[in-house]
Short mmCIF file of C-alpha atoms in Angstrom, two decimals:
data_model
loop_
_atom_site.label_atom_id
_atom_site.label_comp_id
_atom_site.label_asym_id
_atom_site.label_seq_id
_atom_site.Cartn_x
_atom_site.Cartn_y
_atom_site.Cartn_z
CA UNK A 1 70.41 122.27 174.06
CA UNK A 2 67.28 124.39 173.92
CA UNK A 3 64.96 124.48 170.94
CA UNK A 4 66.85 127.42 169.41
CA UNK A 5 70.16 125.57 169.35
CA UNK A 6 68.50 122.47 167.95
CA UNK A 7 66.80 124.47 165.20
CA UNK A 8 70.05 126.23 164.31
CA UNK A 9 71.80 122.86 164.08
CA UNK A 10 69.02 121.46 161.89
CA UNK A 11 69.33 124.44 159.54
CA UNK A 12 73.08 123.85 159.37
CA UNK A 13 72.51 120.20 158.42
CA UNK A 14 69.91 121.18 155.82
CA UNK A 15 72.38 123.64 154.32
CA UNK A 16 74.99 120.87 154.14
CA UNK A 17 72.54 118.52 152.41
CA UNK A 18 71.63 121.17 149.84
CA UNK A 19 75.19 122.30 149.23
CA UNK A 20 76.79 118.88 148.92
CA UNK A 21 73.78 116.92 147.60
CA UNK A 22 74.32 114.14 150.13
CA UNK A 23 72.01 111.72 151.95
CA UNK A 24 70.46 113.04 155.14
CA UNK A 25 71.82 110.19 157.25
CA UNK A 26 75.39 111.04 156.24
CA UNK A 27 74.93 114.74 156.97
CA UNK A 28 73.44 114.06 160.41
CA UNK A 29 76.18 111.58 161.26
CA UNK A 30 78.93 114.04 160.32
CA UNK A 31 77.27 116.82 162.30
CA UNK A 32 77.15 114.57 165.35
CA UNK A 33 80.83 113.63 164.99
CA UNK A 34 81.87 117.27 164.85
CA UNK A 35 79.56 118.31 167.73
CA UNK A 36 80.21 115.62 170.33
CA UNK A 37 78.83 117.79 173.10
CA UNK A 38 75.31 117.15 171.79
CA UNK A 39 73.57 114.40 173.74
CA UNK A 40 71.41 111.65 172.34
CA UNK A 41 68.23 113.62 172.96
CA UNK A 42 69.64 116.65 171.14
CA UNK A 43 70.73 114.59 168.15
CA UNK A 44 67.32 112.91 167.98
CA UNK A 45 65.49 116.26 168.09
CA UNK A 46 67.77 117.76 165.45
CA UNK A 47 67.20 114.73 163.24
CA UNK A 48 63.45 115.06 163.70
CA UNK A 49 63.51 118.68 162.54
CA UNK A 50 65.66 117.81 159.53
CA UNK A 51 63.49 114.88 158.48
CA UNK A 52 60.28 116.87 159.03
CA UNK A 53 61.68 119.73 156.96
CA UNK A 54 62.51 117.37 154.09
CA UNK A 55 59.18 115.58 154.28
CA UNK A 56 57.36 118.93 154.17
CA UNK A 57 59.84 120.82 152.02
CA UNK A 58 57.26 122.27 149.64
CA UNK A 59 54.53 123.04 152.16
CA UNK A 60 56.99 124.42 154.73
CA UNK A 61 58.64 126.57 152.10
CA UNK A 62 55.30 127.78 150.80
CA UNK A 63 54.22 128.74 154.30
CA UNK A 64 57.31 130.93 154.79
CA UNK A 65 57.42 132.21 151.22
CA UNK A 66 60.75 130.60 150.24
CA UNK A 67 62.39 127.18 150.31
CA UNK A 68 65.68 128.01 152.02
CA UNK A 69 67.02 125.73 154.78
CA UNK A 70 65.97 128.36 157.31
CA UNK A 71 62.43 128.56 155.93
CA UNK A 72 61.81 124.82 155.79
CA UNK A 73 63.36 124.34 159.24
CA UNK A 74 61.02 126.91 160.77
CA UNK A 75 58.16 125.61 158.63
CA UNK A 76 58.66 122.07 159.90
CA UNK A 77 58.19 123.24 163.48
CA UNK A 78 55.05 125.12 162.51
CA UNK A 79 53.55 122.22 160.55
CA UNK A 80 54.65 119.19 162.56
CA UNK A 81 55.54 120.30 166.08
CA UNK A 82 52.39 122.21 167.02
CA UNK A 83 54.19 125.54 167.18
CA UNK A 84 52.72 128.88 166.21
CA UNK A 85 54.74 131.79 164.91
CA UNK A 86 54.35 133.55 168.24
CA UNK A 87 55.17 130.53 170.41
CA UNK A 88 58.21 129.83 168.26
CA UNK A 89 59.55 133.35 168.58
CA UNK A 90 58.87 133.23 172.32
CA UNK A 91 60.81 129.96 172.60
CA UNK A 92 63.78 131.38 170.69
CA UNK A 93 63.84 134.74 172.47
CA UNK A 94 67.02 135.17 174.48
CA UNK A 95 68.65 131.97 173.21
CA UNK A 96 72.10 133.00 171.95
CA UNK A 97 72.40 129.78 169.95
CA UNK A 98 69.08 130.24 168.14
CA UNK A 99 68.73 131.52 164.58
CA UNK A 100 67.28 135.02 164.16
CA UNK A 101 63.62 135.24 165.14
CA UNK A 102 60.93 135.18 162.48
CA UNK A 103 61.05 138.55 160.74
CA UNK A 104 58.06 140.79 160.13
CA UNK A 105 58.01 139.58 156.52
CA UNK A 106 58.03 135.95 157.61
CA UNK A 107 55.41 136.58 160.28
CA UNK A 108 53.17 138.18 157.69
CA UNK A 109 53.64 135.26 155.29
CA UNK A 110 52.69 132.77 157.99
CA UNK A 111 49.70 134.88 159.05
CA UNK A 112 48.43 135.27 155.48
CA UNK A 113 48.80 131.64 154.41
CA UNK A 114 46.84 128.57 155.42
CA UNK A 115 48.22 125.14 154.48
CA UNK A 116 44.83 124.09 153.15
CA UNK A 117 44.91 126.92 150.62
CA UNK A 118 48.20 125.82 149.07
CA UNK A 119 48.36 124.47 145.49
CA UNK A 120 47.74 120.74 145.17
CA UNK A 121 51.37 119.79 144.55
CA UNK A 122 52.40 121.79 147.60
CA UNK A 123 49.85 120.07 149.83
CA UNK A 124 51.04 116.74 148.43
CA UNK A 125 54.65 117.72 149.19
CA UNK A 126 56.00 116.13 146.02
CA UNK A 127 58.25 117.43 143.25
CA UNK A 128 56.35 119.16 140.46
CA UNK A 129 57.53 116.70 137.82
CA UNK A 130 56.03 113.81 139.86
CA UNK A 131 52.49 115.22 139.76
CA UNK A 132 51.46 113.31 136.60
CA UNK A 133 52.90 110.11 138.08
CA UNK A 134 50.82 110.53 141.25
CA UNK A 135 47.69 111.41 139.28
CA UNK A 136 48.16 108.26 137.21
CA UNK A 137 48.73 106.09 140.27
CA UNK A 138 46.06 107.46 142.61
CA UNK A 139 43.52 109.38 140.57
CA UNK A 140 41.54 111.85 142.66
CA UNK A 141 43.30 110.67 145.83
CA UNK A 142 46.76 111.73 144.67
CA UNK A 143 47.06 114.77 146.96
CA UNK A 144 46.04 112.78 150.04
CA UNK A 145 48.46 110.00 149.13
CA UNK A 146 51.32 112.43 148.58
CA UNK A 147 50.55 114.11 151.87
CA UNK A 148 50.50 110.75 153.65
CA UNK A 149 53.96 110.02 152.25
CA UNK A 150 55.13 113.21 154.02
CA UNK A 151 54.07 112.06 157.49
CA UNK A 152 56.23 110.52 160.18
CA UNK A 153 56.38 106.72 159.87
CA UNK A 154 55.71 104.15 162.57
CA UNK A 155 58.24 101.52 163.63
CA UNK A 156 57.05 98.12 162.46
CA UNK A 157 58.30 94.71 163.57
CA UNK A 158 57.69 91.17 162.31
CA UNK A 159 57.46 88.35 164.82
CA UNK A 160 59.67 85.41 163.95
CA UNK A 161 57.24 82.51 164.43
CA UNK A 162 60.13 80.06 164.40
CA UNK A 163 61.14 81.44 167.79
CA UNK A 164 58.18 83.19 169.41
CA UNK A 165 54.60 84.37 168.97
CA UNK A 166 53.14 87.86 168.88
CA UNK A 167 51.77 87.78 172.42
CA UNK A 168 55.17 86.83 173.78
CA UNK A 169 56.98 89.58 171.88
CA UNK A 170 54.40 92.17 172.91
CA UNK A 171 54.92 91.22 176.53
CA UNK A 172 58.67 91.71 176.11
CA UNK A 173 58.09 95.14 174.53
CA UNK A 174 55.69 96.33 177.20
CA UNK A 175 56.11 100.05 177.78
CA UNK A 176 57.26 100.86 174.24
CA UNK A 177 53.78 101.54 172.84
CA UNK A 178 53.92 98.35 170.77
CA UNK A 179 50.59 96.92 169.61
CA UNK A 180 49.41 94.37 167.03
CA UNK A 181 49.61 95.65 163.46
CA UNK A 182 46.33 96.23 161.66
CA UNK A 183 46.78 93.80 158.76
CA UNK A 184 49.91 91.64 158.92
CA UNK A 185 49.28 88.55 161.05
CA UNK A 186 52.71 88.67 162.70
CA UNK A 187 53.14 92.44 162.61
CA UNK A 188 53.72 94.73 165.56
CA UNK A 189 53.55 98.51 165.34
CA UNK A 190 55.07 101.22 167.51
CA UNK A 191 53.31 104.49 166.59
CA UNK A 192 55.08 107.46 164.99
CA UNK A 193 56.94 109.69 167.41
CA UNK A 194 55.79 113.18 168.39
CA UNK A 195 57.86 116.35 168.53
CA UNK A 196 61.40 115.70 169.74
CA UNK A 197 60.70 112.09 170.73
CA UNK A 198 62.48 109.04 169.44
CA UNK A 199 61.53 105.43 168.90
CA UNK A 200 62.84 102.88 171.40
CA UNK A 201 66.03 101.10 170.40
CA UNK A 202 64.33 97.77 169.85
CA UNK A 203 67.50 96.16 168.51
CA UNK A 204 68.95 96.47 172.02
CA UNK A 205 66.11 94.36 173.41
CA UNK A 206 67.02 90.81 174.53
CA UNK A 207 64.07 89.55 172.46
CA UNK A 208 65.69 90.96 169.31
CA UNK A 209 69.06 89.45 170.15
CA UNK A 210 67.32 86.08 170.63
CA UNK A 211 65.79 86.35 167.16
CA UNK A 212 62.19 86.76 168.25
CA UNK A 213 61.49 89.61 165.84
CA UNK A 214 62.87 91.64 162.95
CA UNK A 215 62.37 95.29 162.04
CA UNK A 216 60.25 95.26 158.88
CA UNK A 217 57.55 97.60 157.56
CA UNK A 218 54.09 96.09 157.67
CA UNK A 219 53.75 96.58 153.91
CA UNK A 220 56.87 94.53 153.31
CA UNK A 221 55.43 91.79 155.52
CA UNK A 222 52.17 91.87 153.58
CA UNK A 223 53.71 91.55 150.11
CA UNK A 224 55.98 88.74 151.34
CA UNK A 225 52.92 86.88 152.63
CA UNK A 226 51.14 87.40 149.30
CA UNK A 227 53.92 85.46 147.56
CA UNK A 228 52.23 82.35 148.93
CA UNK A 229 55.28 80.42 150.12
CA UNK A 230 54.33 77.12 151.78
CA UNK A 231 56.07 74.27 153.55
CA UNK A 232 58.27 72.15 151.31
CA UNK A 233 58.48 74.60 148.39
CA UNK A 234 61.54 75.56 146.40
CA UNK A 235 61.84 79.37 146.39
CA UNK A 236 64.33 81.78 144.87
CA UNK A 237 64.58 85.29 146.31
CA UNK A 238 66.32 86.78 143.29
CA UNK A 239 66.98 90.27 144.69
CA UNK A 240 67.33 89.30 148.35
CA UNK A 241 69.37 92.28 149.55
CA UNK A 242 69.68 92.21 153.34
CA UNK A 243 67.20 89.34 153.51
CA UNK A 244 64.10 90.78 155.16
CA UNK A 245 61.66 89.02 152.84
CA UNK A 246 63.85 85.90 152.71
CA UNK A 247 63.49 85.52 156.48
CA UNK A 248 59.75 86.15 156.31
CA UNK A 249 59.31 83.49 153.62
CA UNK A 250 61.40 81.03 155.62
CA UNK A 251 59.09 81.45 158.59
CA UNK A 252 56.02 81.04 156.35
CA UNK A 253 57.52 77.74 155.19
CA UNK A 254 58.20 76.57 158.74
CA UNK A 255 61.90 76.08 158.01
CA UNK A 256 61.10 73.39 155.44
CA UNK A 257 61.80 73.24 151.73
CA UNK A 258 64.53 75.53 150.47
CA UNK A 259 64.98 79.24 149.89
CA UNK A 260 67.84 80.41 147.73
CA UNK A 261 68.84 84.00 148.48
CA UNK A 262 70.62 85.77 145.62
CA UNK A 263 71.56 89.34 144.84
CA UNK A 264 73.59 90.68 141.94
CA UNK A 265 75.41 92.97 144.39
CA UNK A 266 77.11 90.62 146.85
CA UNK A 267 77.71 93.38 149.39
CA UNK A 268 73.98 93.78 149.89
CA UNK A 269 73.77 90.20 151.15
CA UNK A 270 76.27 90.79 153.96
CA UNK A 271 73.70 91.42 156.78
CA UNK A 272 71.75 88.24 156.01
CA UNK A 273 74.29 85.91 157.65
CA UNK A 274 73.92 87.38 161.14
CA UNK A 275 70.17 87.61 160.69
CA UNK A 276 69.95 83.91 159.79
CA UNK A 277 72.04 82.90 162.79
CA UNK A 278 70.01 85.02 165.19
CA UNK A 279 66.61 83.91 163.90
CA UNK A 280 67.57 80.22 163.40
CA UNK A 281 66.30 80.03 159.85
CA UNK A 282 67.69 76.72 158.57
CA UNK A 283 66.22 76.39 155.07
CA UNK A 284 68.06 79.36 153.50
CA UNK A 285 70.97 78.95 151.11
CA UNK A 286 72.99 81.96 150.00
CA UNK A 287 73.66 81.87 146.26
CA UNK A 288 75.98 84.76 145.47
CA UNK A 289 77.57 83.57 142.21
CA UNK A 290 75.61 83.59 138.94
CA UNK A 291 77.00 80.16 138.08
CA UNK A 292 75.41 78.73 141.22
CA UNK A 293 72.00 79.72 139.90
CA UNK A 294 72.19 77.52 136.80
CA UNK A 295 70.94 74.31 138.49
CA UNK A 296 67.83 76.16 139.64
CA UNK A 297 66.62 76.87 136.11
CA UNK A 298 62.93 75.92 135.62
CA UNK A 299 62.82 74.29 139.08
CA UNK A 300 61.43 76.98 141.38
CA UNK A 301 57.88 76.97 142.73
CA UNK A 302 58.23 80.71 143.42
CA UNK A 303 60.73 83.26 142.18
CA UNK A 304 60.49 86.49 144.16
CA UNK A 305 61.74 89.62 142.42
CA UNK A 306 61.93 92.48 144.90
CA UNK A 307 63.19 94.77 142.18
CA UNK A 308 65.43 97.82 142.56
CA UNK A 309 63.20 100.85 142.16
CA UNK A 310 62.89 104.56 142.88
CA UNK A 311 61.74 103.83 146.44
CA UNK A 312 58.95 106.39 146.13
CA UNK A 313 56.85 104.30 148.51
CA UNK A 314 59.42 104.82 151.27
CA UNK A 315 59.53 108.62 151.20
CA UNK A 316 58.23 108.80 154.78
CA UNK A 317 61.50 107.18 155.90
CA UNK A 318 63.81 108.59 153.21
CA UNK A 319 62.42 112.03 152.38
CA UNK A 320 65.72 113.31 150.97
CA UNK A 321 65.42 110.74 148.17
CA UNK A 322 62.20 112.45 147.09
CA UNK A 323 64.04 115.61 146.13
CA UNK A 324 67.03 113.87 144.53
CA UNK A 325 64.94 111.69 142.22
CA UNK A 326 64.99 112.55 138.52
CA UNK A 327 63.25 111.29 135.39
CA UNK A 328 66.60 109.90 134.26
CA UNK A 329 66.86 107.80 137.42
CA UNK A 330 63.30 106.54 136.97
CA UNK A 331 64.09 105.51 133.40
CA UNK A 332 67.26 103.76 134.57
CA UNK A 333 65.33 101.79 137.19
CA UNK A 334 62.75 100.74 134.61
CA UNK A 335 65.49 99.38 132.39
CA UNK A 336 66.99 97.43 135.29
CA UNK A 337 63.61 96.02 136.23
CA UNK A 338 62.98 94.76 132.70
CA UNK A 339 66.36 93.03 132.57
CA UNK A 340 65.87 91.43 135.98
CA UNK A 341 62.39 90.15 135.17
CA UNK A 342 63.59 88.65 131.90
CA UNK A 343 66.45 86.90 133.70
CA UNK A 344 64.39 85.72 136.70
CA UNK A 345 61.65 84.10 134.60
CA UNK A 346 64.05 81.35 133.57
CA UNK A 347 64.01 79.91 137.09
CA UNK A 348 60.23 79.53 137.36
CA UNK A 349 59.04 75.99 136.77
CA UNK A 350 55.94 75.34 134.63
CA UNK A 351 52.95 76.16 136.80
CA UNK A 352 55.14 78.15 139.20
CA UNK A 353 54.91 81.79 140.20
CA UNK A 354 56.99 84.84 139.37
CA UNK A 355 56.21 87.39 142.10
CA UNK A 356 57.19 90.94 141.20
CA UNK A 357 57.50 93.48 144.04
CA UNK A 358 58.55 97.11 144.27
CA UNK A 359 58.46 99.72 147.01
CA UNK A 360 57.37 102.28 144.42
CA UNK A 361 53.99 103.93 143.87
CA UNK A 362 54.64 104.74 140.20
CA UNK A 363 52.73 102.80 137.55
CA UNK A 364 55.79 103.09 135.30
CA UNK A 365 57.59 100.69 137.64
CA UNK A 366 54.55 98.61 138.52
CA UNK A 367 51.60 97.89 136.25
CA UNK A 368 53.30 99.19 133.12
CA UNK A 369 56.36 97.07 133.85
CA UNK A 370 54.21 93.96 134.27
CA UNK A 371 52.29 94.71 131.05
CA UNK A 372 55.54 95.10 129.11
CA UNK A 373 56.89 91.85 130.56
CA UNK A 374 53.73 89.96 129.60
CA UNK A 375 53.93 91.39 126.07
CA UNK A 376 57.41 89.87 125.81
CA UNK A 377 56.52 86.60 127.54
CA UNK A 378 53.00 85.40 126.87
CA UNK A 379 53.37 82.30 129.04
CA UNK A 380 52.93 84.33 132.25
CA UNK A 381 49.45 85.31 133.46
CA UNK A 382 48.42 87.23 136.61
CA UNK A 383 46.65 85.24 139.30
CA UNK A 384 43.32 86.37 140.71
CA UNK A 385 44.69 89.03 143.06
CA UNK A 386 41.37 89.81 144.73
CA UNK A 387 41.03 86.15 145.62
CA UNK A 388 44.66 86.09 146.74
CA UNK A 389 44.19 89.15 148.95
CA UNK A 390 40.97 87.89 150.52
CA UNK A 391 42.52 84.50 151.25
CA UNK A 392 45.51 86.03 153.01
CA UNK A 393 43.92 89.06 154.66
CA UNK A 394 40.19 88.47 155.12
CA UNK A 395 38.41 91.35 156.78
CA UNK A 396 40.53 94.01 155.08
CA UNK A 397 38.91 94.43 151.65
CA UNK A 398 39.52 98.17 151.45
CA UNK A 399 43.19 98.13 152.51
CA UNK A 400 44.53 97.22 149.06
CA UNK A 401 44.13 98.80 145.65
CA UNK A 402 43.79 96.43 142.68
CA UNK A 403 45.16 97.77 139.42
CA UNK A 404 43.95 97.14 135.89
CA UNK A 405 46.98 94.86 135.49
CA UNK A 406 45.68 92.70 138.31
CA UNK A 407 48.40 93.64 140.80
CA UNK A 408 47.98 94.92 144.36
CA UNK A 409 49.13 98.29 145.66
CA UNK A 410 49.57 99.45 149.25
CA UNK A 411 50.13 103.03 150.42
CA UNK A 412 50.20 105.10 153.62
CA UNK A 413 46.79 106.73 153.12
CA UNK A 414 45.10 103.50 152.06
CA UNK A 415 46.71 100.75 154.11
CA UNK A 416 48.81 102.64 156.66
CA UNK A 417 52.01 101.07 155.29
CA UNK A 418 54.83 102.20 153.08
CA UNK A 419 53.99 102.19 149.39
CA UNK A 420 54.33 98.72 147.86
CA UNK A 421 53.26 96.91 144.71
CA UNK A 422 53.03 93.16 144.15
CA UNK A 423 51.92 91.12 141.14
CA UNK A 424 52.01 87.32 141.04
CA UNK A 425 52.34 85.82 137.55
CA UNK A 426 51.81 82.10 136.94
CA UNK A 427 53.83 80.41 134.27
CA UNK A 428 51.89 78.24 131.86
CA UNK A 429 52.31 74.48 132.13
CA UNK A 430 51.65 71.70 134.59
CA UNK A 431 52.13 72.31 138.29
CA UNK A 432 50.27 73.82 141.20
#
């Protein structure tokens, strides 16, 4: 397929997403199933246009003067693919599968508008109702942070130190563009793709099959490391999900002590079994039934709460979620977070840590949630997070933002990672 056919397909997928209010991955999958003639390169390019259009929905729409699927599809190519209005029309000329060329009205809109002149919320590429949330979280940097959340993400990997080291994994991934991550000690980064490119299928690599590495955003690796798990500890990962942080903690502990992986939704735990077998983590116990948690009460050195959240810190990877999010959903997540924190605290031993994590950039889910929890439970106090950060990641003092609550925030513009928040709270009493 030429660019015109790929753009037309992307517009079709965008129309499907808007009409049926469905996740982008589902829409792209269904398009591929009904258009089996499209090769892997075509599907990747179409996906890139769709994702770019959703990341830049506001700025692309503003550039063309409307936010239709056609406008944001064309706008994505102008903003992200290095195309000009003229080069785009030239590329589409004579392609019978292409959408109609840019009209005189559209050409004039593109000629008259410069992205840098757009309103702040447009340059940030965030929903209008989220502006106060970004201003609260980032202050004067909110536009830059929103814009960074609209960029293409890298592909990050975590070396499994139980099986390999970073030099060995990098040697295995030679030719993929892989390089050491900037902050995480065991992180590897493959840069964001350009144009119609696609990331290498690292899960097909023998090194992945042998358990030498996992796919995990550098920010997720960082917040897992900040939990402070050490050899011999007793740790509960209360919202373990697919187990990414569970595996990271297990490696930090050198396969000693015990990690109990629990999730209220059993189905979310399903991938962890294969991951444990592949990576040879031997100190992980799956605790799927609430009754099995009872013996752990007041016995855990660390209880990790990777809470369900809006996922606003992951908008680079899930840009469709940005436009589906509502205030009602945010309020629902806050209620869930409060209930989970109140339940999880019971498992922390005196002197132990309750480590609260989200992949959100909103204070309502982060610092405000911690403050409300502490108001309910005065026996939990934040640790010295500057000291914690400097002890874990010396040489990177400017890569983390410390909040008034004492927690640590990461973000694409600041740390080059997805948006994450972590706050470690120590329970009063004897212990470490």
